[in-house]
Amino acid sequence: MLISIPDVLNAEQVAHARQLLDAADWVDGKGTAGYQSAKAKDNMQLPENSPAARELGDMILSSLSRNPLFNAAALPLQIFPPLFNRYSGGQSFGTHVDNAIRIHPSAPVRIRTDLSATLFFAGPEEYDGGELCIEDTYGVQRVKLPPGHMVLYPSTSLHHVTPVTRGARICSFFWLQSMIRDDSKRSLLFDLDLSIQRLGRDLKNNTVAEQTSVQLTGVFHNLLRQWAEM
Ligand code: NI
């Protein structure tokens, strides 16, 4: 399942982030790539421990923790601290799959990458190219979102970033381990959750609908109890 999550950050947060990112010292992005993806990767990154990366990473994680759509879609267990990249002057990232396991930089925790996330900081009108192209079962999805918006997609997908031929594409990217490893099970729980929420908005003292809502909520939690890995 590929899903866009709008307004993860508000306009003020995006503006603050842009101030820090535009003034930051960027380094060659090959530093965090695996052997194979280093050959495909041509971009700049913020060093993981730079003050800007830490401050903005915390801001993103704090916003995500309060985002109902993100939590319903991802059912997150562990989130890797957000990283930041910048593409300009024809830079691109060729087709690759993200590493399966990431070691948390500041905790003795290994994170299985079930979902990959890209959060956009530059508006689509600021640069040409720089589309995130994700191959899924329905073909190639080309993603380029407004600032503050984020795309979440299965880390099993082959993906690439097309060359940025004008301006600069600035994004945050990170991975997470979900409580639900299997993408199709996670999608079922998401659909069920959305249906329950929709039903809840339309109850209007209808006893049968209320009982159905309670029953479906029970089904949701009992499936989660069966499938969740902690
Ligand atoms: Ni990638």
JSON list of C-alpha atoms and ligand atoms in Angstrom, two decimals:
[
{"chain": "A", "resi": 1, "resn": "MET", "atom": "CA", "xyz": [0.00, 0.00, 0.00]},
{"chain": "A", "resi": 2, "resn": "LEU", "atom": "CA", "xyz": [1.24, 3.44, -0.95]},
{"chain": "A", "resi": 3, "resn": "ILE", "atom": "CA", "xyz": [-0.36, 6.35, 0.87]},
{"chain": "A", "resi": 4, "resn": "SER", "atom": "CA", "xyz": [0.12, 10.12, 0.90]},
{"chain": "A", "resi": 5, "resn": "ILE", "atom": "CA", "xyz": [-0.22, 11.77, 4.29]},
{"chain": "A", "resi": 6, "resn": "PRO", "atom": "CA", "xyz": [-1.03, 15.48, 3.95]},
{"chain": "A", "resi": 7, "resn": "ASP", "atom": "CA", "xyz": [0.06, 18.20, 6.36]},
{"chain": "A", "resi": 8, "resn": "VAL", "atom": "CA", "xyz": [2.41, 16.18, 8.56]},
{"chain": "A", "resi": 9, "resn": "LEU", "atom": "CA", "xyz": [4.04, 19.58, 9.17]},
{"chain": "A", "resi": 10, "resn": "ASN", "atom": "CA", "xyz": [2.25, 22.94, 9.09]},
{"chain": "A", "resi": 11, "resn": "ALA", "atom": "CA", "xyz": [3.43, 25.99, 7.14]},
{"chain": "A", "resi": 12, "resn": "GLU", "atom": "CA", "xyz": [5.36, 27.48, 10.08]},
{"chain": "A", "resi": 13, "resn": "GLN", "atom": "CA", "xyz": [7.17, 24.20, 10.73]},
{"chain": "A", "resi": 14, "resn": "VAL", "atom": "CA", "xyz": [8.08, 23.90, 7.05]},
{"chain": "A", "resi": 15, "resn": "ALA", "atom": "CA", "xyz": [9.35, 27.50, 6.98]},
{"chain": "A", "resi": 16, "resn": "HIS", "atom": "CA", "xyz": [11.47, 26.91, 10.10]},
{"chain": "A", "resi": 17, "resn": "ALA", "atom": "CA", "xyz": [12.85, 23.70, 8.62]},
{"chain": "A", "resi": 18, "resn": "ARG", "atom": "CA", "xyz": [13.73, 25.45, 5.36]},
{"chain": "A", "resi": 19, "resn": "GLN", "atom": "CA", "xyz": [15.70, 28.11, 7.25]},
{"chain": "A", "resi": 20, "resn": "LEU", "atom": "CA", "xyz": [17.78, 25.44, 8.97]},
{"chain": "A", "resi": 21, "resn": "LEU", "atom": "CA", "xyz": [18.13, 23.26, 5.86]},
{"chain": "A", "resi": 22, "resn": "ASP", "atom": "CA", "xyz": [19.09, 26.14, 3.56]},
{"chain": "A", "resi": 23, "resn": "ALA", "atom": "CA", "xyz": [21.87, 27.17, 6.01]},
{"chain": "A", "resi": 24, "resn": "ALA", "atom": "CA", "xyz": [23.08, 23.60, 6.72]},
{"chain": "A", "resi": 25, "resn": "ASP", "atom": "CA", "xyz": [26.37, 21.98, 5.66]},
{"chain": "A", "resi": 26, "resn": "TRP", "atom": "CA", "xyz": [25.48, 19.10, 3.33]},
{"chain": "A", "resi": 27, "resn": "VAL", "atom": "CA", "xyz": [27.80, 16.14, 2.71]},
{"chain": "A", "resi": 28, "resn": "ASP", "atom": "CA", "xyz": [27.96, 13.42, 0.03]},
{"chain": "A", "resi": 29, "resn": "GLY", "atom": "CA", "xyz": [25.01, 11.04, 0.49]},
{"chain": "A", "resi": 30, "resn": "LYS", "atom": "CA", "xyz": [27.04, 7.90, -0.36]},
{"chain": "A", "resi": 31, "resn": "GLY", "atom": "CA", "xyz": [28.09, 7.81, 3.32]},
{"chain": "A", "resi": 32, "resn": "THR", "atom": "CA", "xyz": [24.89, 6.08, 4.45]},
{"chain": "A", "resi": 33, "resn": "ALA", "atom": "CA", "xyz": [24.33, 3.91, 1.37]},
{"chain": "A", "resi": 34, "resn": "GLY", "atom": "CA", "xyz": [24.95, 0.17, 1.20]},
{"chain": "A", "resi": 35, "resn": "TYR", "atom": "CA", "xyz": [27.50, -1.23, -1.29]},
{"chain": "A", "resi": 36, "resn": "GLN", "atom": "CA", "xyz": [25.07, -1.61, -4.17]},
{"chain": "A", "resi": 37, "resn": "SER", "atom": "CA", "xyz": [23.00, 1.54, -3.62]},
{"chain": "A", "resi": 38, "resn": "ALA", "atom": "CA", "xyz": [26.17, 3.68, -3.33]},
{"chain": "A", "resi": 39, "resn": "LYS", "atom": "CA", "xyz": [26.65, 3.07, -7.05]},
{"chain": "A", "resi": 40, "resn": "ALA", "atom": "CA", "xyz": [23.16, 4.41, -7.84]},
{"chain": "A", "resi": 41, "resn": "LYS", "atom": "CA", "xyz": [23.10, 7.24, -5.29]},
{"chain": "A", "resi": 42, "resn": "ASP", "atom": "CA", "xyz": [24.08, 10.80, -6.20]},
{"chain": "A", "resi": 43, "resn": "ASN", "atom": "CA", "xyz": [22.79, 13.36, -3.70]},
{"chain": "A", "resi": 44, "resn": "MET", "atom": "CA", "xyz": [23.72, 15.34, -0.61]},
{"chain": "A", "resi": 45, "resn": "GLN", "atom": "CA", "xyz": [22.74, 14.55, 2.98]},
{"chain": "A", "resi": 46, "resn": "LEU", "atom": "CA", "xyz": [22.83, 16.20, 6.37]},
{"chain": "A", "resi": 47, "resn": "PRO", "atom": "CA", "xyz": [25.23, 14.40, 8.74]},
{"chain": "A", "resi": 48, "resn": "GLU", "atom": "CA", "xyz": [23.08, 12.22, 11.06]},
{"chain": "A", "resi": 49, "resn": "ASN", "atom": "CA", "xyz": [24.27, 13.96, 14.18]},
{"chain": "A", "resi": 50, "resn": "SER", "atom": "CA", "xyz": [24.15, 17.55, 12.98]},
{"chain": "A", "resi": 51, "resn": "PRO", "atom": "CA", "xyz": [22.08, 19.81, 15.26]},
{"chain": "A", "resi": 52, "resn": "ALA", "atom": "CA", "xyz": [19.69, 20.68, 12.38]},
{"chain": "A", "resi": 53, "resn": "ALA", "atom": "CA", "xyz": [19.04, 16.99, 11.59]},
{"chain": "A", "resi": 54, "resn": "ARG", "atom": "CA", "xyz": [18.37, 16.18, 15.24]},
{"chain": "A", "resi": 55, "resn": "GLU", "atom": "CA", "xyz": [16.07, 19.15, 15.85]},
{"chain": "A", "resi": 56, "resn": "LEU", "atom": "CA", "xyz": [14.07, 18.62, 12.66]},
{"chain": "A", "resi": 57, "resn": "GLY", "atom": "CA", "xyz": [13.99, 14.84, 13.13]},
{"chain": "A", "resi": 58, "resn": "ASP", "atom": "CA", "xyz": [12.47, 15.31, 16.58]},
{"chain": "A", "resi": 59, "resn": "MET", "atom": "CA", "xyz": [9.94, 17.77, 15.16]},
{"chain": "A", "resi": 60, "resn": "ILE", "atom": "CA", "xyz": [8.87, 15.25, 12.50]},
{"chain": "A", "resi": 61, "resn": "LEU", "atom": "CA", "xyz": [8.59, 12.33, 14.95]},
{"chain": "A", "resi": 62, "resn": "SER", "atom": "CA", "xyz": [6.60, 14.44, 17.40]},
{"chain": "A", "resi": 63, "resn": "SER", "atom": "CA", "xyz": [4.16, 15.52, 14.65]},
{"chain": "A", "resi": 64, "resn": "LEU", "atom": "CA", "xyz": [3.80, 11.94, 13.41]},
{"chain": "A", "resi": 65, "resn": "SER", "atom": "CA", "xyz": [3.02, 10.66, 16.90]},
{"chain": "A", "resi": 66, "resn": "ARG", "atom": "CA", "xyz": [-0.11, 12.87, 16.85]},
{"chain": "A", "resi": 67, "resn": "ASN", "atom": "CA", "xyz": [-1.12, 12.09, 13.25]},
{"chain": "A", "resi": 68, "resn": "PRO", "atom": "CA", "xyz": [-4.12, 9.67, 13.18]},
{"chain": "A", "resi": 69, "resn": "LEU", "atom": "CA", "xyz": [-3.78, 8.82, 9.47]},
{"chain": "A", "resi": 70, "resn": "PHE", "atom": "CA", "xyz": [-0.08, 7.96, 9.83]},
{"chain": "A", "resi": 71, "resn": "ASN", "atom": "CA", "xyz": [-0.66, 5.82, 12.92]},
{"chain": "A", "resi": 72, "resn": "ALA", "atom": "CA", "xyz": [-3.60, 3.98, 11.33]},
{"chain": "A", "resi": 73, "resn": "ALA", "atom": "CA", "xyz": [-1.68, 3.30, 8.11]},
{"chain": "A", "resi": 74, "resn": "ALA", "atom": "CA", "xyz": [1.74, 2.43, 9.59]},
{"chain": "A", "resi": 75, "resn": "LEU", "atom": "CA", "xyz": [0.92, 0.87, 12.99]},
{"chain": "A", "resi": 76, "resn": "PRO", "atom": "CA", "xyz": [4.52, 1.82, 13.91]},
{"chain": "A", "resi": 77, "resn": "LEU", "atom": "CA", "xyz": [6.69, -0.13, 16.34]},
{"chain": "A", "resi": 78, "resn": "GLN", "atom": "CA", "xyz": [10.11, 1.52, 15.84]},
{"chain": "A", "resi": 79, "resn": "ILE", "atom": "CA", "xyz": [10.93, 4.56, 13.72]},
{"chain": "A", "resi": 80, "resn": "PHE", "atom": "CA", "xyz": [14.44, 5.28, 12.48]},
{"chain": "A", "resi": 81, "resn": "PRO", "atom": "CA", "xyz": [15.49, 8.89, 13.21]},
{"chain": "A", "resi": 82, "resn": "PRO", "atom": "CA", "xyz": [14.69, 10.95, 10.09]},
{"chain": "A", "resi": 83, "resn": "LEU", "atom": "CA", "xyz": [17.53, 11.74, 7.65]},
{"chain": "A", "resi": 84, "resn": "PHE", "atom": "CA", "xyz": [17.61, 14.64, 5.17]},
{"chain": "A", "resi": 85, "resn": "ASN", "atom": "CA", "xyz": [18.68, 14.80, 1.54]},
{"chain": "A", "resi": 86, "resn": "ARG", "atom": "CA", "xyz": [19.07, 17.38, -1.18]},
{"chain": "A", "resi": 87, "resn": "TYR", "atom": "CA", "xyz": [19.24, 16.87, -4.95]},
{"chain": "A", "resi": 88, "resn": "SER", "atom": "CA", "xyz": [20.27, 19.60, -7.44]},
{"chain": "A", "resi": 89, "resn": "GLY", "atom": "CA", "xyz": [22.36, 20.05, -10.61]},
{"chain": "A", "resi": 90, "resn": "GLY", "atom": "CA", "xyz": [21.17, 16.82, -12.27]},
{"chain": "A", "resi": 91, "resn": "GLN", "atom": "CA", "xyz": [21.57, 14.62, -9.18]},
{"chain": "A", "resi": 92, "resn": "SER", "atom": "CA", "xyz": [19.44, 11.46, -8.97]},
{"chain": "A", "resi": 93, "resn": "PHE", "atom": "CA", "xyz": [19.14, 8.11, -7.23]},
{"chain": "A", "resi": 94, "resn": "GLY", "atom": "CA", "xyz": [18.92, 5.08, -9.53]},
{"chain": "A", "resi": 95, "resn": "THR", "atom": "CA", "xyz": [16.65, 2.09, -8.98]},
{"chain": "A", "resi": 96, "resn": "HIS", "atom": "CA", "xyz": [17.26, 0.29, -5.68]},
{"chain": "A", "resi": 97, "resn": "VAL", "atom": "CA", "xyz": [15.64, -1.43, -2.71]},
{"chain": "A", "resi": 98, "resn": "ASP", "atom": "CA", "xyz": [16.28, -0.01, 0.76]},
{"chain": "A", "resi": 99, "resn": "ASN", "atom": "CA", "xyz": [18.36, -2.09, 3.19]},
{"chain": "A", "resi": 100, "resn": "ALA", "atom": "CA", "xyz": [16.23, -4.58, 5.13]},
{"chain": "A", "resi": 101, "resn": "ILE", "atom": "CA", "xyz": [17.76, -3.89, 8.55]},
{"chain": "A", "resi": 102, "resn": "ARG", "atom": "CA", "xyz": [18.94, -0.58, 9.99]},
{"chain": "A", "resi": 103, "resn": "ILE", "atom": "CA", "xyz": [20.80, -0.12, 13.23]},
{"chain": "A", "resi": 104, "resn": "HIS", "atom": "CA", "xyz": [19.41, 2.72, 15.31]},
{"chain": "A", "resi": 105, "resn": "PRO", "atom": "CA", "xyz": [22.18, 5.34, 15.57]},
{"chain": "A", "resi": 106, "resn": "SER", "atom": "CA", "xyz": [21.72, 6.06, 19.29]},
{"chain": "A", "resi": 107, "resn": "ALA", "atom": "CA", "xyz": [20.06, 2.98, 20.79]},
{"chain": "A", "resi": 108, "resn": "PRO", "atom": "CA", "xyz": [20.94, -0.74, 20.77]},
{"chain": "A", "resi": 109, "resn": "VAL", "atom": "CA", "xyz": [18.02, -1.49, 18.50]},
{"chain": "A", "resi": 110, "resn": "ARG", "atom": "CA", "xyz": [17.81, -3.04, 15.06]},
{"chain": "A", "resi": 111, "resn": "ILE", "atom": "CA", "xyz": [14.92, -1.86, 12.93]},
{"chain": "A", "resi": 112, "resn": "ARG", "atom": "CA", "xyz": [13.43, -4.02, 10.18]},
{"chain": "A", "resi": 113, "resn": "THR", "atom": "CA", "xyz": [12.41, -1.63, 7.40]},
{"chain": "A", "resi": 114, "resn": "ASP", "atom": "CA", "xyz": [8.77, -2.48, 6.63]},
{"chain": "A", "resi": 115, "resn": "LEU", "atom": "CA", "xyz": [7.83, 1.00, 5.42]},
{"chain": "A", "resi": 116, "resn": "SER", "atom": "CA", "xyz": [9.81, 3.80, 3.81]},
{"chain": "A", "resi": 117, "resn": "ALA", "atom": "CA", "xyz": [8.79, 7.45, 4.17]},
{"chain": "A", "resi": 118, "resn": "THR", "atom": "CA", "xyz": [9.67, 10.60, 2.24]},
{"chain": "A", "resi": 119, "resn": "LEU", "atom": "CA", "xyz": [8.57, 14.00, 3.56]},
{"chain": "A", "resi": 120, "resn": "PHE", "atom": "CA", "xyz": [8.86, 16.94, 1.16]},
{"chain": "A", "resi": 121, "resn": "PHE", "atom": "CA", "xyz": [10.26, 20.37, 2.10]},
{"chain": "A", "resi": 122, "resn": "ALA", "atom": "CA", "xyz": [10.48, 22.05, -1.32]},
{"chain": "A", "resi": 123, "resn": "GLY", "atom": "CA", "xyz": [7.37, 22.89, -3.34]},
{"chain": "A", "resi": 124, "resn": "PRO", "atom": "CA", "xyz": [6.90, 21.10, -6.70]},
{"chain": "A", "resi": 125, "resn": "GLU", "atom": "CA", "xyz": [7.23, 24.49, -8.46]},
{"chain": "A", "resi": 126, "resn": "GLU", "atom": "CA", "xyz": [10.73, 25.03, -7.00]},
{"chain": "A", "resi": 127, "resn": "TYR", "atom": "CA", "xyz": [12.40, 22.26, -8.99]},
{"chain": "A", "resi": 128, "resn": "ASP", "atom": "CA", "xyz": [12.12, 20.18, -12.17]},
{"chain": "A", "resi": 129, "resn": "GLY", "atom": "CA", "xyz": [12.47, 16.39, -12.01]},
{"chain": "A", "resi": 130, "resn": "GLY", "atom": "CA", "xyz": [13.10, 14.84, -8.62]},
{"chain": "A", "resi": 131, "resn": "GLU", "atom": "CA", "xyz": [10.07, 12.57, -8.79]},
{"chain": "A", "resi": 132, "resn": "LEU", "atom": "CA", "xyz": [10.10, 9.59, -6.45]},
{"chain": "A", "resi": 133, "resn": "CYS", "atom": "CA", "xyz": [9.11, 6.68, -8.70]},
{"chain": "A", "resi": 134, "resn": "ILE", "atom": "CA", "xyz": [7.88, 3.62, -6.84]},
{"chain": "A", "resi": 135, "resn": "GLU", "atom": "CA", "xyz": [7.23, 0.32, -8.60]},
{"chain": "A", "resi": 136, "resn": "ASP", "atom": "CA", "xyz": [4.23, -1.43, -7.14]},
{"chain": "A", "resi": 137, "resn": "THR", "atom": "CA", "xyz": [1.84, -4.12, -8.33]},
{"chain": "A", "resi": 138, "resn": "TYR", "atom": "CA", "xyz": [-0.29, -1.49, -10.13]},
{"chain": "A", "resi": 139, "resn": "GLY", "atom": "CA", "xyz": [2.67, -0.06, -12.08]},
{"chain": "A", "resi": 140, "resn": "VAL", "atom": "CA", "xyz": [5.00, 2.85, -11.39]},
{"chain": "A", "resi": 141, "resn": "GLN", "atom": "CA", "xyz": [3.70, 5.56, -9.04]},
{"chain": "A", "resi": 142, "resn": "ARG", "atom": "CA", "xyz": [5.36, 8.96, -9.56]},
{"chain": "A", "resi": 143, "resn": "VAL", "atom": "CA", "xyz": [5.32, 11.03, -6.37]},
{"chain": "A", "resi": 144, "resn": "LYS", "atom": "CA", "xyz": [6.07, 14.73, -5.91]},
{"chain": "A", "resi": 145, "resn": "LEU", "atom": "CA", "xyz": [4.18, 16.31, -3.03]},
{"chain": "A", "resi": 146, "resn": "PRO", "atom": "CA", "xyz": [3.69, 19.81, -1.57]},
{"chain": "A", "resi": 147, "resn": "PRO", "atom": "CA", "xyz": [5.91, 20.85, 1.35]},
{"chain": "A", "resi": 148, "resn": "GLY", "atom": "CA", "xyz": [4.92, 19.25, 4.66]},
{"chain": "A", "resi": 149, "resn": "HIS", "atom": "CA", "xyz": [3.29, 16.26, 2.96]},
{"chain": "A", "resi": 150, "resn": "MET", "atom": "CA", "xyz": [4.69, 12.72, 3.19]},
{"chain": "A", "resi": 151, "resn": "VAL", "atom": "CA", "xyz": [4.47, 9.49, 1.23]},
{"chain": "A", "resi": 152, "resn": "LEU", "atom": "CA", "xyz": [4.61, 6.11, 2.93]},
{"chain": "A", "resi": 153, "resn": "TYR", "atom": "CA", "xyz": [5.32, 2.98, 0.85]},
{"chain": "A", "resi": 154, "resn": "PRO", "atom": "CA", "xyz": [6.45, -0.63, 1.38]},
{"chain": "A", "resi": 155, "resn": "SER", "atom": "CA", "xyz": [10.23, -0.85, 1.75]},
{"chain": "A", "resi": 156, "resn": "THR", "atom": "CA", "xyz": [10.11, -3.96, -0.44]},
{"chain": "A", "resi": 157, "resn": "SER", "atom": "CA", "xyz": [9.41, -1.76, -3.49]},
{"chain": "A", "resi": 158, "resn": "LEU", "atom": "CA", "xyz": [12.03, -0.94, -6.10]},
{"chain": "A", "resi": 159, "resn": "HIS", "atom": "CA", "xyz": [12.23, 2.86, -6.35]},
{"chain": "A", "resi": 160, "resn": "HIS", "atom": "CA", "xyz": [14.30, 5.70, -7.79]},
{"chain": "A", "resi": 161, "resn": "VAL", "atom": "CA", "xyz": [14.49, 9.49, -7.85]},
{"chain": "A", "resi": 162, "resn": "THR", "atom": "CA", "xyz": [14.63, 11.14, -11.30]},
{"chain": "A", "resi": 163, "resn": "PRO", "atom": "CA", "xyz": [17.36, 13.75, -12.01]},
{"chain": "A", "resi": 164, "resn": "VAL", "atom": "CA", "xyz": [16.73, 17.23, -10.61]},
{"chain": "A", "resi": 165, "resn": "THR", "atom": "CA", "xyz": [17.39, 19.49, -13.60]},
{"chain": "A", "resi": 166, "resn": "ARG", "atom": "CA", "xyz": [16.38, 22.85, -12.06]},
{"chain": "A", "resi": 167, "resn": "GLY", "atom": "CA", "xyz": [16.31, 24.10, -8.46]},
{"chain": "A", "resi": 168, "resn": "ALA", "atom": "CA", "xyz": [16.71, 21.81, -5.46]},
{"chain": "A", "resi": 169, "resn": "ARG", "atom": "CA", "xyz": [14.63, 18.96, -4.06]},
{"chain": "A", "resi": 170, "resn": "ILE", "atom": "CA", "xyz": [14.88, 18.85, -0.26]},
{"chain": "A", "resi": 171, "resn": "CYS", "atom": "CA", "xyz": [13.29, 15.98, 1.65]},
{"chain": "A", "resi": 172, "resn": "SER", "atom": "CA", "xyz": [13.45, 13.99, 4.82]},
{"chain": "A", "resi": 173, "resn": "PHE", "atom": "CA", "xyz": [13.49, 10.21, 4.49]},
{"chain": "A", "resi": 174, "resn": "PHE", "atom": "CA", "xyz": [13.35, 7.40, 7.02]},
{"chain": "A", "resi": 175, "resn": "TRP", "atom": "CA", "xyz": [12.13, 3.89, 7.65]},
{"chain": "A", "resi": 176, "resn": "LEU", "atom": "CA", "xyz": [10.00, 2.18, 10.22]},
{"chain": "A", "resi": 177, "resn": "GLN", "atom": "CA", "xyz": [9.24, -1.23, 11.57]},
{"chain": "A", "resi": 178, "resn": "SER", "atom": "CA", "xyz": [5.52, -1.82, 11.81]},
{"chain": "A", "resi": 179, "resn": "MET", "atom": "CA", "xyz": [3.78, -3.95, 14.43]},
{"chain": "A", "resi": 180, "resn": "ILE", "atom": "CA", "xyz": [2.28, -5.65, 11.35]},
{"chain": "A", "resi": 181, "resn": "ARG", "atom": "CA", "xyz": [5.05, -6.96, 9.13]},
{"chain": "A", "resi": 182, "resn": "ASP", "atom": "CA", "xyz": [2.84, -8.10, 6.26]},
{"chain": "A", "resi": 183, "resn": "ASP", "atom": "CA", "xyz": [1.72, -5.30, 3.93]},
{"chain": "A", "resi": 184, "resn": "SER", "atom": "CA", "xyz": [-1.59, -6.98, 2.98]},
{"chain": "A", "resi": 185, "resn": "LYS", "atom": "CA", "xyz": [-2.54, -7.60, 6.64]},
{"chain": "A", "resi": 186, "resn": "ARG", "atom": "CA", "xyz": [-1.63, -4.00, 7.49]},
{"chain": "A", "resi": 187, "resn": "SER", "atom": "CA", "xyz": [-3.79, -2.77, 4.58]},
{"chain": "A", "resi": 188, "resn": "LEU", "atom": "CA", "xyz": [-6.76, -4.85, 5.80]},
{"chain": "A", "resi": 189, "resn": "LEU", "atom": "CA", "xyz": [-6.47, -3.37, 9.30]},
{"chain": "A", "resi": 190, "resn": "PHE", "atom": "CA", "xyz": [-6.24, 0.13, 7.81]},
{"chain": "A", "resi": 191, "resn": "ASP", "atom": "CA", "xyz": [-9.38, -0.38, 5.71]},
{"chain": "A", "resi": 192, "resn": "LEU", "atom": "CA", "xyz": [-11.23, -1.80, 8.70]},
{"chain": "A", "resi": 193, "resn": "ASP", "atom": "CA", "xyz": [-10.10, 1.11, 10.89]},
{"chain": "A", "resi": 194, "resn": "LEU", "atom": "CA", "xyz": [-11.26, 3.70, 8.31]},
{"chain": "A", "resi": 195, "resn": "SER", "atom": "CA", "xyz": [-14.63, 1.94, 7.92]},
{"chain": "A", "resi": 196, "resn": "ILE", "atom": "CA", "xyz": [-15.18, 1.92, 11.69]},
{"chain": "A", "resi": 197, "resn": "GLN", "atom": "CA", "xyz": [-14.31, 5.62, 11.88]},
{"chain": "A", "resi": 198, "resn": "ARG", "atom": "CA", "xyz": [-16.73, 6.40, 9.03]},
{"chain": "A", "resi": 199, "resn": "LEU", "atom": "CA", "xyz": [-19.49, 4.37, 10.68]},
{"chain": "A", "resi": 200, "resn": "GLY", "atom": "CA", "xyz": [-18.81, 6.17, 13.97]},
{"chain": "A", "resi": 201, "resn": "ARG", "atom": "CA", "xyz": [-19.40, 9.55, 12.35]},
{"chain": "A", "resi": 202, "resn": "ASP", "atom": "CA", "xyz": [-22.83, 8.42, 11.14]},
{"chain": "A", "resi": 203, "resn": "LEU", "atom": "CA", "xyz": [-24.37, 6.67, 14.15]},
{"chain": "A", "resi": 204, "resn": "LYS", "atom": "CA", "xyz": [-27.18, 9.15, 14.99]},
{"chain": "A", "resi": 205, "resn": "ASN", "atom": "CA", "xyz": [-28.63, 7.13, 17.89]},
{"chain": "A", "resi": 206, "resn": "ASN", "atom": "CA", "xyz": [-29.05, 4.10, 15.65]},
{"chain": "A", "resi": 207, "resn": "THR", "atom": "CA", "xyz": [-28.74, 1.15, 18.05]},
{"chain": "A", "resi": 208, "resn": "VAL", "atom": "CA", "xyz": [-27.99, -1.45, 15.38]},
{"chain": "A", "resi": 209, "resn": "ALA", "atom": "CA", "xyz": [-25.26, 0.74, 13.90]},
{"chain": "A", "resi": 210, "resn": "GLU", "atom": "CA", "xyz": [-23.79, 1.32, 17.38]},
{"chain": "A", "resi": 211, "resn": "GLN", "atom": "CA", "xyz": [-23.73, -2.41, 18.12]},
{"chain": "A", "resi": 212, "resn": "THR", "atom": "CA", "xyz": [-22.15, -3.06, 14.72]},
{"chain": "A", "resi": 213, "resn": "SER", "atom": "CA", "xyz": [-19.52, -0.41, 15.41]},
{"chain": "A", "resi": 214, "resn": "VAL", "atom": "CA", "xyz": [-18.63, -1.99, 18.75]},
{"chain": "A", "resi": 215, "resn": "GLN", "atom": "CA", "xyz": [-18.46, -5.44, 17.16]},
{"chain": "A", "resi": 216, "resn": "LEU", "atom": "CA", "xyz": [-16.24, -4.27, 14.29]},
{"chain": "A", "resi": 217, "resn": "THR", "atom": "CA", "xyz": [-13.97, -2.43, 16.76]},
{"chain": "A", "resi": 218, "resn": "GLY", "atom": "CA", "xyz": [-13.66, -5.76, 18.58]},
{"chain": "A", "resi": 219, "resn": "VAL", "atom": "CA", "xyz": [-12.72, -7.50, 15.31]},
{"chain": "A", "resi": 220, "resn": "PHE", "atom": "CA", "xyz": [-10.08, -4.82, 14.64]},
{"chain": "A", "resi": 221, "resn": "HIS", "atom": "CA", "xyz": [-8.45, -5.20, 18.06]},
{"chain": "A", "resi": 222, "resn": "ASN", "atom": "CA", "xyz": [-8.63, -8.98, 18.03]},
{"chain": "A", "resi": 223, "resn": "LEU", "atom": "CA", "xyz": [-6.94, -9.13, 14.61]},
{"chain": "A", "resi": 224, "resn": "LEU", "atom": "CA", "xyz": [-4.30, -6.68, 15.85]},
{"chain": "A", "resi": 225, "resn": "ARG", "atom": "CA", "xyz": [-3.80, -8.86, 18.94]},
{"chain": "A", "resi": 226, "resn": "GLN", "atom": "CA", "xyz": [-3.33, -11.94, 16.72]},
{"chain": "A", "resi": 227, "resn": "TRP", "atom": "CA", "xyz": [-0.98, -10.35, 14.21]},
{"chain": "A", "resi": 228, "resn": "ALA", "atom": "CA", "xyz": [1.03, -7.72, 16.11]},
{"chain": "A", "resi": 229, "resn": "GLU", "atom": "CA", "xyz": [4.73, -8.35, 16.76]},
{"chain": "A", "resi": 230, "resn": "MET", "atom": "CA", "xyz": [6.26, -6.30, 19.54]},
{"chain": "B", "resi": 1, "resn": "NI", "atom": "NI", "xyz": [15.60, 4.28, -1.14]}
]
